[in-house]
Coordinates of C-alpha atoms in Angstrom, one line a residue:
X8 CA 101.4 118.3 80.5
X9 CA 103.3 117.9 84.1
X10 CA 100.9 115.6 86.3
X11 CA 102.4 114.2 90.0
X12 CA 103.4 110.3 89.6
X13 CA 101.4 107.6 91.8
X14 CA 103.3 107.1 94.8
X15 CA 102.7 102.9 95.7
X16 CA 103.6 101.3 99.1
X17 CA 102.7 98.4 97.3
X18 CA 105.7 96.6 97.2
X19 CA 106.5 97.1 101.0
X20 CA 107.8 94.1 103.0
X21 CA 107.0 94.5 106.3
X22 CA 109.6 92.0 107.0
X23 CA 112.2 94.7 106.3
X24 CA 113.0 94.5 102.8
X25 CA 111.7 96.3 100.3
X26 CA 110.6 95.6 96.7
X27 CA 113.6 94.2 94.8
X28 CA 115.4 95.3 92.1
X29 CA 115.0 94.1 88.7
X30 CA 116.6 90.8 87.3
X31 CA 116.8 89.8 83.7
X32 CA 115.8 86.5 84.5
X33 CA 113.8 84.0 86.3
X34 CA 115.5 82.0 89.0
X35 CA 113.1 79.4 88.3
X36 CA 110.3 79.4 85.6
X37 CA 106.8 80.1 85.8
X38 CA 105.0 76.7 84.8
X39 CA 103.8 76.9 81.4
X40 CA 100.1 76.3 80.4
X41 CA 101.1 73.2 78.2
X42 CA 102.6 71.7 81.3
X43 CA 99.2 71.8 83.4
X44 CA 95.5 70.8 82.8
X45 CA 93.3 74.2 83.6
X46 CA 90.5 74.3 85.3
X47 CA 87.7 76.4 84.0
X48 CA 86.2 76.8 86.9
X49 CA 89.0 77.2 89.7
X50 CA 89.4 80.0 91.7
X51 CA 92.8 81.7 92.1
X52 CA 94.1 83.4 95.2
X53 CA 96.8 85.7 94.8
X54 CA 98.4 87.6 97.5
X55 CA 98.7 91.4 97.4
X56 CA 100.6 93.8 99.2
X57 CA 98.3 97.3 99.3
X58 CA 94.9 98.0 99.4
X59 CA 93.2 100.7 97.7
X60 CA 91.1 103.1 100.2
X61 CA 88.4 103.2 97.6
X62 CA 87.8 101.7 93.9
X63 CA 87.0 105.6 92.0
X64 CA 89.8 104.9 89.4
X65 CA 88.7 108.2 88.5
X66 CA 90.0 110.3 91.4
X67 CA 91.8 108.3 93.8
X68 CA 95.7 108.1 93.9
X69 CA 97.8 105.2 94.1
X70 CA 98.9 102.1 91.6
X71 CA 97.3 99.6 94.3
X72 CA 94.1 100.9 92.0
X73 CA 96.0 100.3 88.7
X74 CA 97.3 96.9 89.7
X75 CA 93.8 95.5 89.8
X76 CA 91.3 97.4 88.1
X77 CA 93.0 98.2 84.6
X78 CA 93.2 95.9 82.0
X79 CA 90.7 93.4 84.4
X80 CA 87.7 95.9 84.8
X81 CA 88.2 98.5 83.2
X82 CA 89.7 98.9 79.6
X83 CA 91.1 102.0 77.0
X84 CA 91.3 102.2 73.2
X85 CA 95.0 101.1 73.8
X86 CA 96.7 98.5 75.8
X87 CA 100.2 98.3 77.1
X88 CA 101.9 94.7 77.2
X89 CA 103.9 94.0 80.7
X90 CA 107.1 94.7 78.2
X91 CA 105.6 98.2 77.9
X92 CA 104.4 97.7 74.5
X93 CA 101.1 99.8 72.9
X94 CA 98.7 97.5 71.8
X95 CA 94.9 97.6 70.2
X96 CA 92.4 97.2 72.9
X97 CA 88.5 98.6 72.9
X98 CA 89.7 100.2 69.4
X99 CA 90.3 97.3 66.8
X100 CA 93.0 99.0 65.2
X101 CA 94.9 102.6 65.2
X102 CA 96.6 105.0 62.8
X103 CA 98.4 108.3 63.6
X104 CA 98.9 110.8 61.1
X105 CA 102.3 111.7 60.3
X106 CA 102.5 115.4 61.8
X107 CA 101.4 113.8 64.8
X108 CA 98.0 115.7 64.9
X109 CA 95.1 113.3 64.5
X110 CA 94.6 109.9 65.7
X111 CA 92.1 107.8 64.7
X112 CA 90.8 104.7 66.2
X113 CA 88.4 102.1 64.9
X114 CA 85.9 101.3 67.8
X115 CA 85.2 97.3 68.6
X116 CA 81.7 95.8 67.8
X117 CA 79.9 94.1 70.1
X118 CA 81.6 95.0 73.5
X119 CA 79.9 94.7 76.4
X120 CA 79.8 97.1 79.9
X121 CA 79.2 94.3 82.7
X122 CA 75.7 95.5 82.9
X123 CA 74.7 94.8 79.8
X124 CA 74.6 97.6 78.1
X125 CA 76.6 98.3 74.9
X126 CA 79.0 100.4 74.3
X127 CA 78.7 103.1 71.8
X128 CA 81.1 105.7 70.2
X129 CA 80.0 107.9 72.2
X130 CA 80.5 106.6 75.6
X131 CA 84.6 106.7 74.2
X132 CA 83.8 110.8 73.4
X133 CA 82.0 111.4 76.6
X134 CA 84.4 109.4 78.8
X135 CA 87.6 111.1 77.3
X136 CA 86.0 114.7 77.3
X137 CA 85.3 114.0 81.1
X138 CA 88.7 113.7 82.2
X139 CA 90.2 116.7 79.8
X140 CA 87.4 118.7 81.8
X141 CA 87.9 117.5 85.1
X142 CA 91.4 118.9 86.6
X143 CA 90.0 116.4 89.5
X144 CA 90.2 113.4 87.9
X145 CA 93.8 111.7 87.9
X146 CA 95.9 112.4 84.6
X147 CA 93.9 115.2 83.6
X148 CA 96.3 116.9 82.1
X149 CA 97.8 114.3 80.2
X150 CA 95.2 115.6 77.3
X151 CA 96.2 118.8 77.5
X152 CA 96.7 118.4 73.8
X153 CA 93.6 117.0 72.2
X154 CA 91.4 120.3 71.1
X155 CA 89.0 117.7 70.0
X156 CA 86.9 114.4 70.0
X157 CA 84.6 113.3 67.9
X158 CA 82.5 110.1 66.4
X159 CA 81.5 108.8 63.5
X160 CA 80.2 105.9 63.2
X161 CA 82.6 103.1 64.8
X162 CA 85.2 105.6 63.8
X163 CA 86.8 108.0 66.5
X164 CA 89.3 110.6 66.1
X165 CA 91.1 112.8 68.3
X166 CA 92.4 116.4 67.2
X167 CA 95.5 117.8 68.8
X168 CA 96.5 121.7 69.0
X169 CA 100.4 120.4 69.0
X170 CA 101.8 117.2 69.1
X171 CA 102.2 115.0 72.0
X172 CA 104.7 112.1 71.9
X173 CA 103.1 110.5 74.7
X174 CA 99.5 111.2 74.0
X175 CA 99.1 107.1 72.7
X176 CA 100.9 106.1 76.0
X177 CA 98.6 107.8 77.9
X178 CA 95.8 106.7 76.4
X179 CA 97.0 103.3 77.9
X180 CA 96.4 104.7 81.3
X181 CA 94.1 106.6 83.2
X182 CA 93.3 109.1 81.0
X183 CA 92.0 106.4 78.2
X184 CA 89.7 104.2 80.6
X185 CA 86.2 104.1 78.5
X186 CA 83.4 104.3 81.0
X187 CA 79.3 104.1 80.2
X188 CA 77.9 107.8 79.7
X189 CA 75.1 108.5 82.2
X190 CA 75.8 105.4 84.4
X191 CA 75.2 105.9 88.0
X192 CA 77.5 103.3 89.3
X193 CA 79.3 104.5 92.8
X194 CA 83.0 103.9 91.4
X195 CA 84.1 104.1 95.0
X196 CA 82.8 100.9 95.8
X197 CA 81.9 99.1 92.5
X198 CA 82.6 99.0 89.2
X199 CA 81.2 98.8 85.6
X200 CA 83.6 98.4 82.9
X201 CA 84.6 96.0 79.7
X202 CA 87.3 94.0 81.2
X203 CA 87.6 90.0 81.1
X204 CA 86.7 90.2 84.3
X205 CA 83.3 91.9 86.7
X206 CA 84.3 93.4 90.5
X207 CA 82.7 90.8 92.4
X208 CA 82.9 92.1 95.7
X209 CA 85.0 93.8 98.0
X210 CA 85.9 92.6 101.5
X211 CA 87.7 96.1 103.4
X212 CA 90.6 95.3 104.8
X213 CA 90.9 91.6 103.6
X214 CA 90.3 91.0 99.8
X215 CA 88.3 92.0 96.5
X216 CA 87.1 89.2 94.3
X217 CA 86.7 89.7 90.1
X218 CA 84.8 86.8 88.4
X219 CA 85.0 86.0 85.2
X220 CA 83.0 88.1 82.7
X221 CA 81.3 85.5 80.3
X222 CA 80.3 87.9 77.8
X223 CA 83.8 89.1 77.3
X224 CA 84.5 90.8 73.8
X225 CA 88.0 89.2 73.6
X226 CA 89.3 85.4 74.8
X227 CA 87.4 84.3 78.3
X228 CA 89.2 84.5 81.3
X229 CA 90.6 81.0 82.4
X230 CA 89.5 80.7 85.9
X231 CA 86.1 81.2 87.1
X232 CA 87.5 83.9 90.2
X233 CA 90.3 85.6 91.3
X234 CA 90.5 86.2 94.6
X235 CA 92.9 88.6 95.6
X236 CA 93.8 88.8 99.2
X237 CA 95.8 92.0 101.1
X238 CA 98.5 90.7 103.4
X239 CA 101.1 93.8 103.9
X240 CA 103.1 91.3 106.0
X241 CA 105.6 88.6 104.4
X242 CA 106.0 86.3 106.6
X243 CA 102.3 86.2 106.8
X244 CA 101.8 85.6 103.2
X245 CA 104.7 83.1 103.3
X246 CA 102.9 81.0 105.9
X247 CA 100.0 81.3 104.2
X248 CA 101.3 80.4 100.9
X249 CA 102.7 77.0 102.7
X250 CA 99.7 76.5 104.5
X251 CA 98.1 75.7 100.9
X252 CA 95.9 79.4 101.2
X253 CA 97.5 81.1 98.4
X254 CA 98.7 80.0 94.2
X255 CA 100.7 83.6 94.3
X256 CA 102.2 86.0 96.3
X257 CA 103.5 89.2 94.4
X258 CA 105.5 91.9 96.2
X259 CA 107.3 88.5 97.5
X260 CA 111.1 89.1 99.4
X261 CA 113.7 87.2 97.4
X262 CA 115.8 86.3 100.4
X263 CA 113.0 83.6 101.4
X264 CA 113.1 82.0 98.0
X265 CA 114.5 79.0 99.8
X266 CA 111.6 78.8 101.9
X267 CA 108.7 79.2 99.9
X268 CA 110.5 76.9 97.3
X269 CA 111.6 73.9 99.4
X270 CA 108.8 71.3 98.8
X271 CA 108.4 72.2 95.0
X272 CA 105.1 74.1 95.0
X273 CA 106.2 77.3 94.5
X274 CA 108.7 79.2 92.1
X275 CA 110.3 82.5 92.5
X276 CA 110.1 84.7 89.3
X277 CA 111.9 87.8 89.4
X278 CA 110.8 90.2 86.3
X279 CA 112.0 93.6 85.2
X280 CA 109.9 96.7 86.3
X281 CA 109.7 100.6 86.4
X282 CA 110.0 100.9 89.9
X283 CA 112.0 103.4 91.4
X284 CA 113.7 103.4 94.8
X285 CA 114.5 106.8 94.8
X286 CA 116.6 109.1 97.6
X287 CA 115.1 112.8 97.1
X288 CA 117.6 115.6 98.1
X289 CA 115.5 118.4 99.1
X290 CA 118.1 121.4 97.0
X291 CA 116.5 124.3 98.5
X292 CA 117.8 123.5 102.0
X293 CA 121.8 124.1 102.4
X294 CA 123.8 122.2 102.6
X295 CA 122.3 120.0 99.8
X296 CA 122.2 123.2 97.7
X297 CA 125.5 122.9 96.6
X298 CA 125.8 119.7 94.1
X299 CA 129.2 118.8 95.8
X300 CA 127.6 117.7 98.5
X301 CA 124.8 115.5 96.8
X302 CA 127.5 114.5 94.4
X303 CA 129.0 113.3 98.1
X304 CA 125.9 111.8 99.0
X305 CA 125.7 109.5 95.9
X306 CA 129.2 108.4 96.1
X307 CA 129.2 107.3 99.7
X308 CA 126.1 104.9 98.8
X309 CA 127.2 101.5 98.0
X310 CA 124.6 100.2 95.3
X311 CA 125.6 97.0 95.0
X312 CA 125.6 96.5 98.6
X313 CA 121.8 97.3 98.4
X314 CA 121.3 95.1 95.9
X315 CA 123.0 92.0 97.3
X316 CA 120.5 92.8 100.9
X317 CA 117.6 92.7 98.9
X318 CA 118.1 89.6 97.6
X319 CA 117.6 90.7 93.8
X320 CA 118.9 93.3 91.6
X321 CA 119.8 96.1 89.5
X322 CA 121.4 99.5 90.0
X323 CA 119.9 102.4 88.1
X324 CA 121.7 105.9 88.7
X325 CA 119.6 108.3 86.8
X326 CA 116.0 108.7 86.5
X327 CA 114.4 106.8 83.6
X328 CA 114.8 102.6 84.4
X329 CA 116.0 100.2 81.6
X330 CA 112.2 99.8 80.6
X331 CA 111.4 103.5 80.0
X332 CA 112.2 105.5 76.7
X333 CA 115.4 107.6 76.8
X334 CA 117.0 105.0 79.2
X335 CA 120.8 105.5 79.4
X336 CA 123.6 103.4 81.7
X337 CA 124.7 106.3 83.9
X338 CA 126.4 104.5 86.5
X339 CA 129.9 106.5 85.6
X340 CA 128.4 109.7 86.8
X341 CA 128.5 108.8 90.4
X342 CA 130.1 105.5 91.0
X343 CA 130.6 103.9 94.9
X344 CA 133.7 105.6 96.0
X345 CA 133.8 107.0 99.7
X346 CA 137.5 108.7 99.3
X347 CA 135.6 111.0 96.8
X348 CA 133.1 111.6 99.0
X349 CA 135.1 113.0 101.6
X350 CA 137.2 115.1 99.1
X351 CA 133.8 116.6 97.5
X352 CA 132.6 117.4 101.6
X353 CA 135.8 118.8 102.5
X354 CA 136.1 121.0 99.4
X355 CA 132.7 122.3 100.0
X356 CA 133.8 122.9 103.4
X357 CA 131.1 121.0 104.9
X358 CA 131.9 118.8 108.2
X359 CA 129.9 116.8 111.2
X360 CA 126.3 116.8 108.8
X361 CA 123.6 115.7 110.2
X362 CA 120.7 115.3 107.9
X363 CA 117.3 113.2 108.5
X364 CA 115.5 110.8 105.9
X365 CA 112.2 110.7 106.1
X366 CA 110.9 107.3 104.8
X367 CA 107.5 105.6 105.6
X368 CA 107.7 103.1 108.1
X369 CA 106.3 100.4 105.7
X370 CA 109.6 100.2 104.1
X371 CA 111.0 98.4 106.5
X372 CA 114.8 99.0 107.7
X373 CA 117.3 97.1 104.8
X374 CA 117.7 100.0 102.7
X375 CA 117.7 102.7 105.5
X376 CA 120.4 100.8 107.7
X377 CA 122.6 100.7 104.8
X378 CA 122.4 104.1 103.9
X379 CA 123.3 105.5 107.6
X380 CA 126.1 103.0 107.6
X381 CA 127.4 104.4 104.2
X382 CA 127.0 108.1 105.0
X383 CA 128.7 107.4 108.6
X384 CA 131.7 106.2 106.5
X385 CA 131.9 109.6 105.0
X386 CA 131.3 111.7 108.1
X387 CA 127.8 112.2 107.5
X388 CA 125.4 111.2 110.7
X389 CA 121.8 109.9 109.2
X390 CA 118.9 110.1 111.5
X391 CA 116.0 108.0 110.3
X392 CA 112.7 109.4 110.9
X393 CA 110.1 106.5 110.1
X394 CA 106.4 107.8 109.5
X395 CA 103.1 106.6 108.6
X396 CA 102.1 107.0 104.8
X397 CA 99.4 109.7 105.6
X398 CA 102.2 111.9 107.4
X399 CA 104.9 111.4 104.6
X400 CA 102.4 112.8 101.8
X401 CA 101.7 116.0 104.4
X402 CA 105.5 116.6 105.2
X403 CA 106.8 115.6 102.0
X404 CA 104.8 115.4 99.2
X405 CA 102.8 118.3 99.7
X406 CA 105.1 120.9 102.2
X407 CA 108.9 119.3 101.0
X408 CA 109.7 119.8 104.7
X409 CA 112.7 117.3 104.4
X410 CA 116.4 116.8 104.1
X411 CA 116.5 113.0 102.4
X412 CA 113.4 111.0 101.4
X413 CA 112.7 107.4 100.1
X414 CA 110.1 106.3 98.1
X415 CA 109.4 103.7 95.8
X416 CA 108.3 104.9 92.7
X417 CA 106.6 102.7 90.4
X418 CA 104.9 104.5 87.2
X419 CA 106.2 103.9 84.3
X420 CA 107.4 106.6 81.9
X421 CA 107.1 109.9 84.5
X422 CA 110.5 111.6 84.2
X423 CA 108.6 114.7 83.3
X424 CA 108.5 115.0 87.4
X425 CA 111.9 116.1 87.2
X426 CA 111.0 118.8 84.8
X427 CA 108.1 120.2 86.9
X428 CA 110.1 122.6 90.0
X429 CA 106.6 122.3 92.2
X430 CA 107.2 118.3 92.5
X431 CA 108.3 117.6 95.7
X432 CA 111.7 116.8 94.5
X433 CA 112.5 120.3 94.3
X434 CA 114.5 120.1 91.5
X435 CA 114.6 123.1 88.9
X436 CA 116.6 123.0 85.6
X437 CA 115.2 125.3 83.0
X438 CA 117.5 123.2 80.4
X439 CA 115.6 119.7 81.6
X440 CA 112.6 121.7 81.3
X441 CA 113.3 122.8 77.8
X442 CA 114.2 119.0 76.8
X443 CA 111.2 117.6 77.9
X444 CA 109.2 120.0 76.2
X445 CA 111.0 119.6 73.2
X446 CA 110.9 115.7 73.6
X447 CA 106.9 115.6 74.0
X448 CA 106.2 118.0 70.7
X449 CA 108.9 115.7 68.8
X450 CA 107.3 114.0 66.2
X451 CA 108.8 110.7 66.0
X452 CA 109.6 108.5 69.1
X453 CA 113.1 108.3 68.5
X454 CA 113.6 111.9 68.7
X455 CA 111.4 111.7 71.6
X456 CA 113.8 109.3 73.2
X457 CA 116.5 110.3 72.7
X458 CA 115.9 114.3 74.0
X459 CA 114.6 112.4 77.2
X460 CA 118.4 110.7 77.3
X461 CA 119.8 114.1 77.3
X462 CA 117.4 115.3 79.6
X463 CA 118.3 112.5 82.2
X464 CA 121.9 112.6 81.8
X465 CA 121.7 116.3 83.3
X466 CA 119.4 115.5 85.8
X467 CA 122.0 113.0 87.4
X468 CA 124.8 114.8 86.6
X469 CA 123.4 117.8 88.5
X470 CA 122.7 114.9 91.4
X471 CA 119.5 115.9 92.1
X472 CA 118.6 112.7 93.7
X473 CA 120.1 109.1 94.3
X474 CA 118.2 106.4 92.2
X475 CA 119.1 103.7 94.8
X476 CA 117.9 100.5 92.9
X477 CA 115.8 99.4 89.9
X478 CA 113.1 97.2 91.5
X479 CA 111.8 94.2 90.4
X480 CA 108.2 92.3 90.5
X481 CA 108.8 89.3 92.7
X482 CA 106.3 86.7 92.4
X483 CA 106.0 83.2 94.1
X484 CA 104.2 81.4 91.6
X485 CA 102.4 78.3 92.4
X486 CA 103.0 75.4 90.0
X487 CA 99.3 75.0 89.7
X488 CA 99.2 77.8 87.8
X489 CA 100.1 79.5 85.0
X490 CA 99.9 82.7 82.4
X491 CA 100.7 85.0 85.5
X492 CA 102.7 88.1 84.5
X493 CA 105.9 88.6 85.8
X494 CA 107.0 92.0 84.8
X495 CA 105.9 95.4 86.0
X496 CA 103.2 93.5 88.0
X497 CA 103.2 96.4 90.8
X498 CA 101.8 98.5 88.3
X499 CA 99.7 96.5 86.2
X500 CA 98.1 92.7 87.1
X501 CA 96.6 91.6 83.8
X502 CA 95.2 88.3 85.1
X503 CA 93.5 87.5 81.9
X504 CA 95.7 84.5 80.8
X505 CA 96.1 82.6 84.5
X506 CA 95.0 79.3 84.5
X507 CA 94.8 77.2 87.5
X508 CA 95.1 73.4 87.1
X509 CA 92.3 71.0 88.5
X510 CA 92.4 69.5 92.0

């Protein structure tokens, strides 16, 4: 059931922040839909950060794909809210039976693929049977479980060997997207699903356009096109977003707030997210073998400081954020305390380290200046190796040649990284391991939960990584629009509420 978690550079600032941190509230608040007239037939333009190097939701890595194709285009039995929340979808309604071993799902009449064509029970079967069989496809293994799929009728039921606690979840994702059997559609560059909205067209290297889907199954999209437009740079997007081009920018930097804001058509909203800034210690090379010395590490690194650069907000010191299942507050494990540090160096008998961090160079420089600073203050010189995306998946992800990496991590619900030893984080804990087995096979989600607390307590008491901020989704909202999301929007973009108002 281990899978890899999607790596996104999608909230990169070029500017030199990063994504921020998670707030509990909005500065400012969105504009509500009572407090604008929509227009049925406006066209948003909403600024993204990353662009996807191809549209096969089916085999190409990265949440830039997730952002804007699930939930718009392409849809699964299940739905997740923004607030992370399982909800109906293609299937009208769901029941699980209590021994966790059969799901059944009442299929939708009436729904649509954007060419027409209807979709049938068996289109579900064949779609779901395709990615248990395809080790190729992303989150393959996430149906490890299911023995078997099978139709009758509008009625579809699923069949596990053992439970699976996160089986529904999935289902929400990747592994659930219902595609049209036979179709011969080239998913690399075009789509055919049964969202609110059809993949218009794509522009490489500038923007990809949906339009509203007028034979939708559910409630019509409120704008007639979205136009979403990639501008990796911020102080790009922010002139443009003056300059009248854009009504949103997500993946915005909180510290121009005052900017974008000052003539009233734009509001910041900062929402909570999954994102993960995470500093990987690579355990198998000494000296960060010996947990003294990562405990060292952690305690040198002065959170809040990071948080108060960024703009926006929230420390997180172990591996599942405050949205996730089996979240605990684990700051106490390695608070901001540089004396420590030196004690835990000295006792491990550990002077004048030098270690490298290996970070891709989209990241900007906030959060890497901070960290050498810190680590100076302890005795421990940080060199700062900045690389291009492609070269950090070779010499990290894949070959964990590296002393200390950044990366922001934005899928929801993937601690079971930390329980797989080949992930690149190098961390092996036969105990975790044993947890999060135990956790996926419980039978109710408390249980679940609350083995994944234990699970992540260890993992950050054994320091196996810093978790150096929560991040937030920050989006400049235009107030000529509304029904935006503004949590977890670096993950999903569910676009199916905004409304634009006329003129």
């Amino acid at each position: 059931m281990l899978r890899r978690s999607a790596l996104l550079a999608a909230g990169l600032l070029a500017s030199g922040a990063l994504l921020l941190s998670a707030c509990t509230s909005s500065p400012t608040p969105a504009p509500s839909a009572t407090e604008i007239t929509p227009d049925p037939d406006a066209v948003a333009n909403i600024r993204l950060v990353l662009e996807p190097s191809n549209l096969d939701i089916r085999e190409t890595a990265g949440a830039a794909l997730d952002q804007i194709l699930i939930d718009n285009v392409y849809q699964g039995l299940v739905a997740r809210t923004p607030d992370q929340k399982i909800v109906p979808s293609l299937a009208s309604e769901f029941e699980i039976s209590p021994d966790r071993l059969t799901y059944t799902f009442t299929l939708r009449e009436g729904v649509l693929f954007h060419n027409g064509d209807e979709l049938s029970a068996e289109d579900v079967v064949w779609s779901l049977e395709q990615v248990k069989k395809n080790a190729t496809y992303r989150d393959s293994a996430r149906l490890a479980a299911v023995e078997d799929i099978q139709a009758d009728g509008q009625t579809i039921t699923l069949t596990l060997s053992e439970p699976d606690s996160t089986l529904l979840w999935n289902l929400t994702g990747r592994a659930g997207l219902v595609l049209e059997k036979g179709d011969k559609t080239d998913r690399k560059t075009a789509a055919n699903g049964t969202g609110p909205f059809t993949l218009a067209s794509w522009k490489q290297g500038d923007s990809i356009t949906l339009a509203r889907n007028d034979d939708y199954w559910g409630t019509k999209a409120g704008v007639a096109e979205v136009v979403l437009s990639y501008v990796p740079d911020t102080q790009a997007a922010l002139s443009g977003a003056l300059a009248g081009q854009f009504d949103a920018l997500t993946g915005f930097d909180a510290t121009l707030t005052d900017k974008i804001e000052a003539n009233g058509d734009f509001a910041v909203v900062v929402g909570k997210s999954t994102d993960k800034g995470t500093l990987a210690f690579n355990s198998t090379k000494a000296p960060l073998d010996d947990v003294r010395v990562r405990k060292a590490i952690r305690q040198a690194i002065d959170h809040d400081a990071i948080i108060t650069a960024l703009g926006a907000g929230q420390t997180q010191y172990g591996p599942i954020p405050e949205l996730d299942p089996g979240f605990e507050d684990l700051s106490a494990v390695a608070p901001f305390d540089p004396e420590a540090s030196r004690a835990l160096l000295a006792e491990a008998g550990v002077s004048d380290l030098t270690l490298t961090l290996t970070i891709y160079s989209g990241y900007g420089t906030t959060v890497s200046q901070i960290l050498v600073s810190n680590l100076n203050d302890v005795g421990i010189t940080l060199k700062v190796n900045q690389v291009e995306f492609p070269t950090w998946v070779n010499d990290v992800y894949v070959n964990k040649d590296y002393d200390l990496s950044f990366v922001l991590h934005t899928e929801a619900r993937d601690f079971e990284n930390w329980a797989n030893p080949d992930y690149y984080f190098t961390y092996d804990n036969p105990e975790v391991q044993r947890l999060y087995a135990e956790s996926i096979a419980a039978t109710d989600d408390a249980t679940a939960a609350d083995l994944l607390k234990q699970a992540a307590r260890i993992v950050s008491e054994d320091h196996a990584a810093d978790w150096v901020y929560n991040g937030a989704s920050v989006v400049a909202v235009g107030t000529n629009i509304s029904g935006l999301p503004s949590v977890n929007v670096n993950e999903r973009l569910n676009l199916s509420e905004l409304v634009k108002s006329k003129g």
